[in-house]
Coordinates of C-alpha atoms in Angstrom, one line a residue:
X7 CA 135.5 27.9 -68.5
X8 CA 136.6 27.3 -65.1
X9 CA 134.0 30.2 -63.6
X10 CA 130.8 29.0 -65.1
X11 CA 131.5 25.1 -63.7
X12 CA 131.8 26.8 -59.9
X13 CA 129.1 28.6 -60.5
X14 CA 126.9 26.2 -61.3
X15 CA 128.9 23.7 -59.0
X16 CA 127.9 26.2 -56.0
X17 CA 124.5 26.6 -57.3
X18 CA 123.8 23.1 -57.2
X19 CA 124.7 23.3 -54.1
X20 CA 123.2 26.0 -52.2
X21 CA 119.8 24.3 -54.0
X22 CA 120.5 20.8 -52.6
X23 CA 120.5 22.2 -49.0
X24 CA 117.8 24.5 -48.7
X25 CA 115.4 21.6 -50.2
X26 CA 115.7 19.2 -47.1
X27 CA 112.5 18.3 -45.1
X28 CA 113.1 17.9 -41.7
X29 CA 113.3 14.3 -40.4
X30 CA 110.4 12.9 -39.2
X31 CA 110.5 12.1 -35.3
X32 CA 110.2 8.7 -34.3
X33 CA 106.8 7.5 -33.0
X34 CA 106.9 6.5 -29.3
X35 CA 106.3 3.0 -28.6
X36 CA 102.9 3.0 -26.4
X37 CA 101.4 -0.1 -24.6
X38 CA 97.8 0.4 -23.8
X39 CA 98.8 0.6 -20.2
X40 CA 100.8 3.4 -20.8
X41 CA 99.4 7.0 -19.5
X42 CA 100.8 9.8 -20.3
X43 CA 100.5 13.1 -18.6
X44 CA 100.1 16.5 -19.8
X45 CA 102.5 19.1 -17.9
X46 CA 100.4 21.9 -16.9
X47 CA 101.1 25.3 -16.7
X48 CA 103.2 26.8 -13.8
X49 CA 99.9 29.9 -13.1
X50 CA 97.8 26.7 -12.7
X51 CA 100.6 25.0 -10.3
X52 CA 100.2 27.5 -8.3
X53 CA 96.8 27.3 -7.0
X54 CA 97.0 26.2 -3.1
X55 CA 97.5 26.8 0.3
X56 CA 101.2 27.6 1.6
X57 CA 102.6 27.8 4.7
X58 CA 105.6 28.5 7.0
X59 CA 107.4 25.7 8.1
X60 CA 108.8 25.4 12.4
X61 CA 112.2 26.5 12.7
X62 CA 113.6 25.8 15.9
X63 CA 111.8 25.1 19.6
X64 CA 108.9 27.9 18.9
X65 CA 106.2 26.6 17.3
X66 CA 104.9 30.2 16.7
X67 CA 108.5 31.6 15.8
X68 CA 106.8 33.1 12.6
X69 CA 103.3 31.1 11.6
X70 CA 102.3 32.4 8.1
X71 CA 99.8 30.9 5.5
X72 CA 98.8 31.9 2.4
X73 CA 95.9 30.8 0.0
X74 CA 96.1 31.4 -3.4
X75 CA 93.2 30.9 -5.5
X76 CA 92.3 30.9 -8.9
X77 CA 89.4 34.0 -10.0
X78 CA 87.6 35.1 -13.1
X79 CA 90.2 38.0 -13.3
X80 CA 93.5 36.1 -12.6
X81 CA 94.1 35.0 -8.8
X82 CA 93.5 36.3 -5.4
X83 CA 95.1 35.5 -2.0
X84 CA 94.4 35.2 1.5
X85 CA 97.2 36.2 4.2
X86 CA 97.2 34.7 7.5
X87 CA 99.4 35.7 10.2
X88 CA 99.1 35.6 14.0
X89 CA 98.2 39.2 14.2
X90 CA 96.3 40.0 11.0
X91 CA 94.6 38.4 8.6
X92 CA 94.5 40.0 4.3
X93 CA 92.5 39.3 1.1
X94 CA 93.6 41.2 -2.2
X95 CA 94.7 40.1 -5.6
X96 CA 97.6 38.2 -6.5
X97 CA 99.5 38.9 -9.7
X98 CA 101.7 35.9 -11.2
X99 CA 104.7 37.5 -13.5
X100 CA 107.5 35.6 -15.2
X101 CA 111.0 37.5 -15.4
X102 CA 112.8 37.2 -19.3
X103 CA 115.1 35.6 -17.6
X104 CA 112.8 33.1 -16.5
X105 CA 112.2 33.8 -12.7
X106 CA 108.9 34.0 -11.6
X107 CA 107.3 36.1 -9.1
X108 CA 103.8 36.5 -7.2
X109 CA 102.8 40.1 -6.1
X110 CA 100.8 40.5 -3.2
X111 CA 98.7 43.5 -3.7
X112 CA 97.9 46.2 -1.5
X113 CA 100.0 45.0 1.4
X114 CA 101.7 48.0 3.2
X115 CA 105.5 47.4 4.5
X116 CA 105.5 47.4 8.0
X117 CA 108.5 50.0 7.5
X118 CA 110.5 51.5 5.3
X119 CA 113.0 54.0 6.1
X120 CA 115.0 53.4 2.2
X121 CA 118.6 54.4 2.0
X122 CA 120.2 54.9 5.0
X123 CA 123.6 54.4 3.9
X124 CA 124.4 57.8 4.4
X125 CA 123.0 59.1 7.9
X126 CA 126.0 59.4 10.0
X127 CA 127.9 61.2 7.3
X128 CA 127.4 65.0 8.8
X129 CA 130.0 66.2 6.7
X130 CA 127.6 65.6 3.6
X131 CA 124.7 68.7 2.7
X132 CA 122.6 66.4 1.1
X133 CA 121.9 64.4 4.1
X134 CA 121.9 67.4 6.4
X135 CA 119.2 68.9 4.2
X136 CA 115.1 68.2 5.2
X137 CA 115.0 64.4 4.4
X138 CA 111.6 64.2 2.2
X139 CA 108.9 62.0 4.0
X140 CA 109.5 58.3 2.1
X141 CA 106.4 56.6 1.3
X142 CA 105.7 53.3 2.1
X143 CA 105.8 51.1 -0.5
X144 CA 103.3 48.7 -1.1
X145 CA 102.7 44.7 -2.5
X146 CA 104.8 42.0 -1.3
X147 CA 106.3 39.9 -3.8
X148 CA 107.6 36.4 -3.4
X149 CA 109.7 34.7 -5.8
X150 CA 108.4 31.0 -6.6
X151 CA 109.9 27.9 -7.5
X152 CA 108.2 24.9 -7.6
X153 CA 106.0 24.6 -4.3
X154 CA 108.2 27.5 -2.8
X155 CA 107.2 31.6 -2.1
X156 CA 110.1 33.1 -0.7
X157 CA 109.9 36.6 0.9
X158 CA 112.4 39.2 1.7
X159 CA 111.1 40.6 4.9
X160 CA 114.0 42.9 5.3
X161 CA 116.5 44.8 3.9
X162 CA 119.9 45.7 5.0
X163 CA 122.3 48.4 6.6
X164 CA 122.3 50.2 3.0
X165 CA 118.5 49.9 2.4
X166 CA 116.3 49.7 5.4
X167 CA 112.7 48.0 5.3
X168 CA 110.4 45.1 6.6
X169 CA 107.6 43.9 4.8
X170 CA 105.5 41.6 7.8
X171 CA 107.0 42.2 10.9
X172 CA 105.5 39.7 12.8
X173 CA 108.0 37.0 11.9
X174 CA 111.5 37.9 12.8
X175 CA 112.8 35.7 9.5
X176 CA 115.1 37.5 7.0
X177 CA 113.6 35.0 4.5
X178 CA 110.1 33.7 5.2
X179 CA 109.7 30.3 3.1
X180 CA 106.4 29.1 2.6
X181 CA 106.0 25.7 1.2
X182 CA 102.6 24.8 -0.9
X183 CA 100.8 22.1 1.5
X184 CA 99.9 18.7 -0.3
X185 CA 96.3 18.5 0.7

């Protein structure tokens, strides 16, 4: 006799809590003179011109701009630097971990010699054998948060590379202009 009552005791139950409607949210309390603003999407934050800000006495220490605009086909940019000046397409990517990223296409690194880690090892047949000829990559991506593109430009002792070597900056930082 027992069974059957916490069966049906159970039962009862497990129907009882799948049959709740979520709660309703509370409506906001709006005066007419309230406005409120929709958040737009970070591709159409990013829109704009950015640009490299002084860093020390030398005003030319590393000038950089770059405008990105939006196109039919996604978004394209224009890369000013003292010495050259590029156009291409810009692709806007978000990471699943959430970081986002803006690819500057068909930019070729200044240099890129990859891993040297291993050159004054002579010990070591693999780096006395005939070193392939490395390819330089190209795109320069920038990571970007909020008005910020940060750049790379070069590596380290275990991976050797510079992406614009007109600016002498480990980390070029260029900062969306509010015009």
């Amino acid at each position: 006799m027992e069974k059957p009552f916490y069966l049906f005791l159970t039962l009862i139950l497990l129907l009882s809590c799948s049959d709740k409607k979520p709660a309703a949210a509370p409506e906001a309390n709006t005066s007419k003179d309230t406005i409120v603003l929709q958040v737009s999407n970070n591709k159409d934050q990013i829109e704009g011109t950015y640009e490299t800000q002084r860093e020390g006495n030398d005003p030319d220490d590393c000038k950089i701009s770059l405008e990105i605009n939006k196109t039919k086909e996604g978004y394209s940019y224009f890369l000013k630097t003292k010495t050259r000046q590029l156009k291409g397409i810009a692709n806007f990517t978000t990471e699943e971990s959430g970081e986002k990223y803006l690819v500057l296409e068909s930019i070729k690194w200044d240099e890129y010699n990859g891993d040297i880690s291993h050159e004054d090892e002579e010990n070591d047949s693999i780096a006395n054998a005939e070193k392939p000829e490395l390819e330089i990559p190209v795109g320069i991506s920038a990571s970007y948060v909020k008005d910020t593109l940060t750049i790379q430009n070069y590596g380290n002792s275990m991976n050797s590379y510079t992406k614009l070597s007109e600016c002498g900056r480990k980390y070029i930082q260029l900062i969306k202009s509010q015009k």
